[in-house]
XYZ file of C-alpha atoms in Angstrom:
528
model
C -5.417 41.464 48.294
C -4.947 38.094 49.330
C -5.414 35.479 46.270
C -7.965 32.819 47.650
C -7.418 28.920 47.191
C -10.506 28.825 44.916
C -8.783 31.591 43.026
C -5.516 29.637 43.205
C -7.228 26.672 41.273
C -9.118 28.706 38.517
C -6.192 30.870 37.907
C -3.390 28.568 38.337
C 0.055 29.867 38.197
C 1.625 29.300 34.477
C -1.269 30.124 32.032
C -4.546 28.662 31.533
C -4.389 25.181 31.167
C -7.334 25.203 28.529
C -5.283 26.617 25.604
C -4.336 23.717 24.123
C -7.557 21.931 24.463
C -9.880 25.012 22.815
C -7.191 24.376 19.657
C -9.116 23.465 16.466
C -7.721 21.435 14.077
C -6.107 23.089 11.039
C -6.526 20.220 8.709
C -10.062 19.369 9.485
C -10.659 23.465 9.132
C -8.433 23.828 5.608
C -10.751 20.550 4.222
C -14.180 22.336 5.341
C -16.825 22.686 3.053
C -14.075 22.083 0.341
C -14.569 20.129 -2.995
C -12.254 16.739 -3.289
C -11.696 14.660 -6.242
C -10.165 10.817 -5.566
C -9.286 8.511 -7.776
C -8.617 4.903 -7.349
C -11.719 5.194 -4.365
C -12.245 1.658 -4.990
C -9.157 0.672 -4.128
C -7.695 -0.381 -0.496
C -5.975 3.216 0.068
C -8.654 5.254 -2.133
C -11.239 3.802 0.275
C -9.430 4.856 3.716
C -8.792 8.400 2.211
C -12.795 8.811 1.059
C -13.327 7.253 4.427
C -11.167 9.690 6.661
C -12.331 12.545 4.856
C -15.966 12.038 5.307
C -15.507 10.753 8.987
C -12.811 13.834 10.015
C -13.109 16.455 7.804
C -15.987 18.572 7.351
C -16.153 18.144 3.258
C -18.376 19.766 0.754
C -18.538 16.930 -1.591
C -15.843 14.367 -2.747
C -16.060 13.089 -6.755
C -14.977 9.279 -7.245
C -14.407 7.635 -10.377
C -15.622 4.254 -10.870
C -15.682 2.101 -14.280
C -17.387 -1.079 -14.935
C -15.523 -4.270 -14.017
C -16.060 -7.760 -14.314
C -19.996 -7.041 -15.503
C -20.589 -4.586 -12.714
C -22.212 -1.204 -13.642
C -20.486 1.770 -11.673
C -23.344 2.304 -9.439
C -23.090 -1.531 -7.964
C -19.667 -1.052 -7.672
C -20.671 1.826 -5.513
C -22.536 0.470 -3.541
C -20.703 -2.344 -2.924
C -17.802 -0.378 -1.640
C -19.665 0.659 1.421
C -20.121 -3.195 1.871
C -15.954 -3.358 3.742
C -16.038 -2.945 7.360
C -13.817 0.175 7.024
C -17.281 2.171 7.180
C -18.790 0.526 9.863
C -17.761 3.735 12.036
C -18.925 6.063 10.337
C -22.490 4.378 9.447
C -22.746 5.019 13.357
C -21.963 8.301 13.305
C -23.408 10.136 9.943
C -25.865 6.965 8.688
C -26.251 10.264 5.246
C -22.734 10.442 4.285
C -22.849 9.241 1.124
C -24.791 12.307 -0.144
C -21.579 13.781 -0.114
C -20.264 11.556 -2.788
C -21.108 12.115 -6.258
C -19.850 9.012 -8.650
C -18.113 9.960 -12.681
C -18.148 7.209 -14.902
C -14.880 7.185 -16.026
C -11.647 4.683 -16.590
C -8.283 5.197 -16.312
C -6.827 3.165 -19.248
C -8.740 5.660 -21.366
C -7.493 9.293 -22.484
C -8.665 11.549 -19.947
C -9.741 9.102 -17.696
C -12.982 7.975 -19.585
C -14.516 10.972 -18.258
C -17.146 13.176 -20.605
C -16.374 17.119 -21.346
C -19.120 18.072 -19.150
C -17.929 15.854 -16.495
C -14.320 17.503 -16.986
C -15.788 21.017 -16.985
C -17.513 19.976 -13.593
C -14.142 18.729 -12.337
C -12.699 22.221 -13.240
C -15.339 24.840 -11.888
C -15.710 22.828 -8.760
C -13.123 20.972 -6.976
C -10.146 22.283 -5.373
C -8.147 19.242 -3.748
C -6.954 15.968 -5.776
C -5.668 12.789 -4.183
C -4.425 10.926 -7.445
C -4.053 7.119 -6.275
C -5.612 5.436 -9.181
C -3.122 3.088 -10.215
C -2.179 -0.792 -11.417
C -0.308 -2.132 -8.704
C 0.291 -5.538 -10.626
C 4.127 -5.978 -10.562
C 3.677 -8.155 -13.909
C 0.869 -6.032 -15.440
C 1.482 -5.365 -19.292
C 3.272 -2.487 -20.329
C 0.636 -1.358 -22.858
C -1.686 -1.194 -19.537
C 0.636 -0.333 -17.242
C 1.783 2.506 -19.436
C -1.915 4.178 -19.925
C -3.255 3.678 -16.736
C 0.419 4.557 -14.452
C 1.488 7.273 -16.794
C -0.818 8.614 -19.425
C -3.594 9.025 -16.713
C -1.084 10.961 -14.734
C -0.583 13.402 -17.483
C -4.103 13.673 -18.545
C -5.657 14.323 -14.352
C -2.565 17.174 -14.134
C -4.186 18.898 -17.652
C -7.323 18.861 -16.557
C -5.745 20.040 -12.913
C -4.256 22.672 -14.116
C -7.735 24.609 -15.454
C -9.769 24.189 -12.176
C -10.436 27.253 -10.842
C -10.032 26.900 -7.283
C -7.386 24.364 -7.053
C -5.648 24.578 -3.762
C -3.500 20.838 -3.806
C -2.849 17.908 -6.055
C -1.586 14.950 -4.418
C -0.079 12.092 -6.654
C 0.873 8.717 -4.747
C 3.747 7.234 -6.221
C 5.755 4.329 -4.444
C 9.014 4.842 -2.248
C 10.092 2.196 -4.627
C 9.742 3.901 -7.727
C 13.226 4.646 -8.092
C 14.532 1.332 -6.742
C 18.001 1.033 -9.264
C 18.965 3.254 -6.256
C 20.656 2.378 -2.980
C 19.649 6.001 -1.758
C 16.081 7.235 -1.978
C 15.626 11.106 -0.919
C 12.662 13.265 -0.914
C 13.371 14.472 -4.293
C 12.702 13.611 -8.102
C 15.209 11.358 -10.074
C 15.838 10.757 -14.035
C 13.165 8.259 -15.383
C 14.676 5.644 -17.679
C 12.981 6.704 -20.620
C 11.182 9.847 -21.465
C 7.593 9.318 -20.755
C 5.910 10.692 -24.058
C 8.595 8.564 -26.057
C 7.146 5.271 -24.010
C 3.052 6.312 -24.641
C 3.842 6.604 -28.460
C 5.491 3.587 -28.646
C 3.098 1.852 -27.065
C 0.108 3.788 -28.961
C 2.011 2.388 -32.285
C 3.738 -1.352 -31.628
C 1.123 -3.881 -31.756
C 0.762 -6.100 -28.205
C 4.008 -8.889 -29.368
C 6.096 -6.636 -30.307
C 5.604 -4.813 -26.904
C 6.058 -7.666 -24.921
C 9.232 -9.060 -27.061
C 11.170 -5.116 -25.970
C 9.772 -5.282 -22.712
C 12.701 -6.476 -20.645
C 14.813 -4.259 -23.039
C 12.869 -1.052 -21.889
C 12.984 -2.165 -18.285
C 16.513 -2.734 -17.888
C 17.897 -2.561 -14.443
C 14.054 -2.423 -13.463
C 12.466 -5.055 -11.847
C 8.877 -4.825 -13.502
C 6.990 -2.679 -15.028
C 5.216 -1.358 -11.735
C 8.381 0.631 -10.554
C 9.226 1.305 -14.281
C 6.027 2.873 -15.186
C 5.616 4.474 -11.395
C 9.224 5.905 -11.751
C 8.378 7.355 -15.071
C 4.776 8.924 -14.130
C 7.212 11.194 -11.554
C 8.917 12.785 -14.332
C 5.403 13.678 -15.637
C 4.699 15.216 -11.984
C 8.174 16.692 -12.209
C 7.468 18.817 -15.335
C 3.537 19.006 -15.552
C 3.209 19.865 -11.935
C 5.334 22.103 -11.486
C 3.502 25.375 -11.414
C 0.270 24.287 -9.413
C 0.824 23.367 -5.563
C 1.443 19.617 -5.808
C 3.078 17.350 -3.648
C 4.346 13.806 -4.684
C 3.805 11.098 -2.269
C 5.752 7.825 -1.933
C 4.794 5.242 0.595
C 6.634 2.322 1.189
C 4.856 -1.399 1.578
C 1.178 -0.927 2.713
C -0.016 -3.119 5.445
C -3.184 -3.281 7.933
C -4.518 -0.376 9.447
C -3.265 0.128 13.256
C -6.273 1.680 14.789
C -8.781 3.281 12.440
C -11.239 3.402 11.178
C -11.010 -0.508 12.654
C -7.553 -1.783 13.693
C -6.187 -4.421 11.234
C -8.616 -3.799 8.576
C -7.261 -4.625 5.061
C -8.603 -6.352 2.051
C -5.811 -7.927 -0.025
C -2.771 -9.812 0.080
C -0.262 -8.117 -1.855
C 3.553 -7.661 -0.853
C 3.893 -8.469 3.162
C 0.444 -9.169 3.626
C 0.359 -12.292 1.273
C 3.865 -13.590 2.793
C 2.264 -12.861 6.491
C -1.189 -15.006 5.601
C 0.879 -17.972 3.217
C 3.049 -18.690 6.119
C 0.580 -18.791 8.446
C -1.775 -21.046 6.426
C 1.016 -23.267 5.922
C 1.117 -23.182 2.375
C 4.084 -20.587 1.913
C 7.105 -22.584 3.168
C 10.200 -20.929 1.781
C 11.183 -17.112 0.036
C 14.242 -15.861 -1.119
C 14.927 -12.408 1.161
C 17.823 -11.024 3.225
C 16.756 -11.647 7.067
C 19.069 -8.530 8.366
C 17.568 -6.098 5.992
C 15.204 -3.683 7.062
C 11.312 -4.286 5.342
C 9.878 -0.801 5.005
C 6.676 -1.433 6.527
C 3.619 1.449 7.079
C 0.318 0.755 8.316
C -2.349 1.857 5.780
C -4.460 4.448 8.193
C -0.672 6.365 8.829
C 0.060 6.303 5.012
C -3.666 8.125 4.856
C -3.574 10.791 7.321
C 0.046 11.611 5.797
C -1.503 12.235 2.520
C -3.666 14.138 4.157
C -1.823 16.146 5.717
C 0.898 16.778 2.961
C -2.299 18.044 0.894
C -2.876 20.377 3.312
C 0.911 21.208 4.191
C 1.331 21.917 0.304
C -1.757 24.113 0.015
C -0.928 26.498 3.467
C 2.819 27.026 1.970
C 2.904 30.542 2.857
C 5.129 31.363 0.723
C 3.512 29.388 -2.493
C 2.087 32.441 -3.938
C 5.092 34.924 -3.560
C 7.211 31.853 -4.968
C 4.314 31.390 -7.864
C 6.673 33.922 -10.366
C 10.199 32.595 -9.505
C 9.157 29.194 -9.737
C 7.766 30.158 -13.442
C 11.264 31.844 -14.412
C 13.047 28.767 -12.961
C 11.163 26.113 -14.155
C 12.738 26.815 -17.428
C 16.463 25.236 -15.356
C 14.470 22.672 -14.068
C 14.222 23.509 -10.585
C 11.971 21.078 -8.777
C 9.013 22.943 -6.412
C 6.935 19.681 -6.138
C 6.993 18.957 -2.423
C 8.501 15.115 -2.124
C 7.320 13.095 0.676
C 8.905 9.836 1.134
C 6.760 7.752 3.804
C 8.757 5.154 5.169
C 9.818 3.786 8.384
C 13.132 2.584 8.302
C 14.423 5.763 9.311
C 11.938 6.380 12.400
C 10.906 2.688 13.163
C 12.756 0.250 11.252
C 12.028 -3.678 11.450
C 13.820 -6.386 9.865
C 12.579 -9.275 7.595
C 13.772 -11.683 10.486
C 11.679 -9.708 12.912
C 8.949 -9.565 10.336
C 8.977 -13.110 10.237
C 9.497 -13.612 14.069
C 6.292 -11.624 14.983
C 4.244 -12.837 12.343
C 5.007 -16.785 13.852
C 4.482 -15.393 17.255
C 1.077 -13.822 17.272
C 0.020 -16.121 14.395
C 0.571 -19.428 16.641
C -1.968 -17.527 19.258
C -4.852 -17.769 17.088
C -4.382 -20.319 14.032
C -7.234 -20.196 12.308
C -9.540 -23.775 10.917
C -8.354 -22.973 7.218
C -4.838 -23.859 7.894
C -3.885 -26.111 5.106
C -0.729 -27.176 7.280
C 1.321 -26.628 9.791
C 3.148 -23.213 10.015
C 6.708 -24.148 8.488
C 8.140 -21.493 7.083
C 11.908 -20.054 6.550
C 13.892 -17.822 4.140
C 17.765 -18.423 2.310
C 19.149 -15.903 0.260
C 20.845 -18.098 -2.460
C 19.125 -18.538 -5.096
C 20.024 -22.273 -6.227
C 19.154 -22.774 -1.907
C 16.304 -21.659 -2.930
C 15.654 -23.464 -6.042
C 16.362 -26.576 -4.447
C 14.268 -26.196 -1.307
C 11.276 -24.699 -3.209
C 11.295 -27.885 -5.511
C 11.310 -30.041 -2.125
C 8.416 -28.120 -0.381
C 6.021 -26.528 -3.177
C 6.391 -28.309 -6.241
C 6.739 -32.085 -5.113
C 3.794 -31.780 -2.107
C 1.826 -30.004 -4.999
C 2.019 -33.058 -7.505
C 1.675 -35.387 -5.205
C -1.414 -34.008 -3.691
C -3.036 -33.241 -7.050
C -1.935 -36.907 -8.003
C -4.500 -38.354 -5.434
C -6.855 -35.777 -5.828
C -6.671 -37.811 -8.991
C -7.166 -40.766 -7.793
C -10.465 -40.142 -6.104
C -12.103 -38.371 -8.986
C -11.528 -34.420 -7.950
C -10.048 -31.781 -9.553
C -6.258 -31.077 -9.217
C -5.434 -27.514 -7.956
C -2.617 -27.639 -6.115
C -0.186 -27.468 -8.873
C -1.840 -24.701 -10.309
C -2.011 -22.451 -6.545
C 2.039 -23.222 -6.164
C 2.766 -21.457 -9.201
C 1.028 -18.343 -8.625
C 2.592 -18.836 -4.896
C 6.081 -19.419 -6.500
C 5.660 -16.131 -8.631
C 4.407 -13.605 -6.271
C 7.922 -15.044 -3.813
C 9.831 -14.824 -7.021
C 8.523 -11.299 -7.417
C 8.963 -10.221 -3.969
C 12.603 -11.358 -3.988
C 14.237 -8.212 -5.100
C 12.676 -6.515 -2.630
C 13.598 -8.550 0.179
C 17.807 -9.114 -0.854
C 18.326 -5.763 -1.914
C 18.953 -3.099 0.871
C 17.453 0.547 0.390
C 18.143 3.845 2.251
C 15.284 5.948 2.666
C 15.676 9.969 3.768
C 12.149 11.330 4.883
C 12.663 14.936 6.547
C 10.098 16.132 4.937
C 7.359 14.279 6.321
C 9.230 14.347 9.906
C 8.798 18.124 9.078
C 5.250 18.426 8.293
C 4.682 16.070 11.290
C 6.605 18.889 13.608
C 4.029 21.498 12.033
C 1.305 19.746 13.347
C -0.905 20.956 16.507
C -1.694 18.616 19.152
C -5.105 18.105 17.942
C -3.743 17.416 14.539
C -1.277 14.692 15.598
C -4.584 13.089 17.450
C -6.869 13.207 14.332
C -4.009 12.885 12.172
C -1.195 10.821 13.519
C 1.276 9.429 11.440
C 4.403 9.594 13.057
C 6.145 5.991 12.862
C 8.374 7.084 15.957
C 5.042 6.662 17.956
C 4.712 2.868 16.998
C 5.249 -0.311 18.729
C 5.386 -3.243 15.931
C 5.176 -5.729 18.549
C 1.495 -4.451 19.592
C 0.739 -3.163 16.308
C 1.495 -6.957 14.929
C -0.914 -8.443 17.173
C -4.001 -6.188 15.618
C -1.996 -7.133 12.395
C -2.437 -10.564 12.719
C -5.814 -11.265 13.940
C -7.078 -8.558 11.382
C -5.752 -10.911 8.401
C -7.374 -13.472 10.008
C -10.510 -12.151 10.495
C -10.889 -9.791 7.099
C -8.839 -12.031 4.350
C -9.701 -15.314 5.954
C -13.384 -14.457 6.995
C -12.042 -16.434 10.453
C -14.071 -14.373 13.503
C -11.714 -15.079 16.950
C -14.227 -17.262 18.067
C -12.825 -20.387 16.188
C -9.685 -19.608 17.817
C -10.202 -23.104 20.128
C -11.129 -25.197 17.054
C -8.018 -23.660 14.879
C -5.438 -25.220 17.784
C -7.340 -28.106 17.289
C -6.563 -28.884 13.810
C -3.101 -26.743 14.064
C -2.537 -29.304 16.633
C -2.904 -32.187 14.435
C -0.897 -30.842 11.506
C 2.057 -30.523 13.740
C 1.579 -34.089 14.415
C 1.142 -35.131 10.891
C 4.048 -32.746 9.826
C 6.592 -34.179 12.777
C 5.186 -37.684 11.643
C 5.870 -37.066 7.633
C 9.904 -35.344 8.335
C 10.080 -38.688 10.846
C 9.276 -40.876 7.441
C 11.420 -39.049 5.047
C 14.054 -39.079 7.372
C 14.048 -42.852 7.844
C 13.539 -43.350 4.366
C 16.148 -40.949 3.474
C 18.512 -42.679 5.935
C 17.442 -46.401 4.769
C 18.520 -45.205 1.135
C 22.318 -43.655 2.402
C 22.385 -46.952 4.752
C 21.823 -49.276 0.864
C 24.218 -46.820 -1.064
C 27.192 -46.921 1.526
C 26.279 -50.874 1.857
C 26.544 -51.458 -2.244
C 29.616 -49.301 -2.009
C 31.570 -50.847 0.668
């Protein structure tokens, strides 16, 4: 018989074109109506992951750990988490969600994270997924602290992991720099520089001077104790972890979200963020980096859905139970069965401090903002008596002399005091930005191949897929608008003044200059 065109275009030659549309999504199906412990929800990443969840997955109930800061019960830091504009979206679409959340009181500087027995016992008869990203992320954060809250708290969350009944993932995030005395970082564990029970007695026995007098001692090649202690908590993963599905997770420097749950949403200024927002306020005029070497940038809602997803890549291992007995016999020759995700771009997407840097001045000159405190003047050297010099010249003399006349007329000086916490966080940054690292990440390039098209929508991740030229635009004018409290709407009054610190900036080199001429002119004179 005949096929008729109407036939023809329901039954089109090659398959049904529906397929791939009817697909679920595995993730959002492996999450449903399961039980989720984060930690570290108060945080910039613990937020997005609390905030994905709820939004995308279908989740029984996620537990959060909150402990009182700066005079704030737990419950008002609570509710003042829903407070970002993260969870504006999903306020629109499920105004209930936070009956899903149920808060512990608990801190992690204490043994066992703070928490009470019967809060622990909860934790074990009820949840089966863990995303462990409580952590101090101070670079110059003491080691006594640094020590209990990066490592001990590791230890102690994996004990009480171990005894929960339905466990079906842990998920520690570490940092892809946590093993930065290395040109080469792979997707697999490295020796810590000291062994980590050895470094929580010592510190639970030398009182605080003594601690800070062996400091750089126990640090050694180490650049602070933030990649010390985070390099050391993986050896606790290593050999704590390695009998429950776990998977460690390293992302590389954290910047603005790229499209959800709002595009350019963040809420501090550490590493990139704070050079980004200092040179574009004028205030941050010269760092000490490499221009030609790559800054391993990820935007915070990719380094989220990839945690995600390696949670739910570690738990569907097929082959995790059959390997359960092998991996007992060979953990005793130390064979490593933690799944190691390195998130990074370099290898997919990589940008350069010089084009970090170039786009930043671009899309920042489009909309300066009114809180400029001068005009955007900002350039990098790589020696370091260069930059000695030219830091003197442009932070520490414009400080003094500006808190000198603030003085004058009676106000408080604060300029002095602003330009040496700028000076240390670009001192800090430094090693990050001369030294060159090479990143593998197949692993995550891997789990993104596993992924079904509707996964890669819900979920995506994949650096390959990103432009940083459009992604830095949303960067931009989401710095301005969350960290500076600037809407776009004062985008015609910020030219305004930018335009008349560009004047006043031309007009002040034009003096110096003149001056600085005038003085060669009397030298050579009294000379000759």
């Amino acid at each position: 018989m005949a096929t008729t065109n109407e036939q023809r275009l329901s039954h089109p030659p090659g398959g049904d074109i529906t397929i791939e549309e009817e697909k679920e999504s595995e993730i959002c199906k492996f999450y449903k109506d399961k039980t989720v412990l984060i930690t570290g929800a108060t945080g910039y990443l613990g937020k997005l992951v609390m905030e994905k969840l709820l939004r995308s997955c279908d989740v029984k109930k996620i537990f959060i750990i909150i402990r009182e800061k700066k005079g704030k019960d737990p419950q008002k830091r609570f509710d003042e988490i829903f407070d970002e504009p993260c969870f504006e979206p999903i306020k629109r679409k499920n105004p209930t969600f936070k009956q899903k959340i149920q808060v512990l009181i608990g801190d992690a500087q204490f043994p066992n994270f703070g928490l009470s027995d019967e809060d622990i016992e909860t934790l074990k008869a009820e949840c089966q997924v863990v995303f462990h990203y409580a952590a101090t992320v101070r670079f110059d954060e003491k080691i006594r602290t640094a020590t209990y809250i990066n490592i001990r708290a590791v230890r102690d969350l994996i004990n009480i992991t171990k005894e929960m009944k339905h466990l079906k993932a842990f998920l520690h995030c570490s940092t892809a720099y946590s093993n930065c005395i290395h040109p080469v970082i792979e997707e697999k564990f490295y020796d810590p520089p000291i062994d980590p029970e050895t470094l929580i007695n010592l510190v639970d026995t030398l009182d605080e001077n003594t601690l800070q007098a062996i400091t750089p001692g126990l640090l050694g090649k180490y650049p602070n104790t933030y990649t010390f202690t985070k390099c050391i908590a993986e050896a606790i993963v290593r050999k704590e972890a390695n009998n429950i599905p776990a998977a460690l997770f390293r992302p590389s420097i954290v910047i603005a979200t790229a499209k959800e749950p709002v595009g350019g949403w963040i809420n501090n200024v550490y590493g990139a963020t704070g050079v980004l927002l200092g040179a574009a306020l004028g205030v941050l005029r010269v760092m000490q980096l490499k221009k030609t070497n790559n800054a391993d940038l990820v935007p915070a809602d990719f380094v989220v859905n990839s945690s995600i997803a390696a949670a739910w890549d570690v738990a569907c291992d097929k082959n995790l139970d059959q390997k359960k007995q092998v991996r007992e016999e060979e953990s005793k020759q130390e064979k490593d069965k933690t799944h190691v995700y390195n998130y990074v771009s370099t290898p997919e997407k990589p940008i350069s401090w010089r084009e970090f840097e170039n786009l930043g001045e671009k899309y920042g000159k489009q909309v300066p903002s009114e809180k400029c405190i001068w005009y955007y003047f900002f350039f990098t050297v790589e020696s370091y008596w260069v930059y000695a010099l030219t830091k003197f010249l442009l932070h520490t003399v414009p400080a003094n002399v500006i808190d000198f006349l603030a003085r004058c007329i009676g106000k408080e000086p604060m300029m002095v005091k602003g330009y040496q916490k700028i000076n240390k966080f670009a001192e800090i940054l430094a090693f990050f930005g001369l030294n060159s690292f090479k990143f593998s990440n197949q692993n995550v390039q891997s789990m993104w191949k596993k992924l079904n098209e509707k996964d890669k929508e819900l979920f995506e991740f994949s650096m390959a897929n990103l432009d940083w030229s459009i992604y830095f635009r949303t960067y931009v004018r989401g710095s301005r608008l969350y960290l500076l409290q600037d809407t776009l709407d004062t985008v015609p009054k910020g030219k305004v003044k930018y335009y008349k610190l560009m004047f006043a900036h031309y007009a002040l080199l034009t003096i110096f200059l003149a001056v600085f001429i005038k003085i060669i002119m009397i030298i050579f004179n009294f000379i000759f």
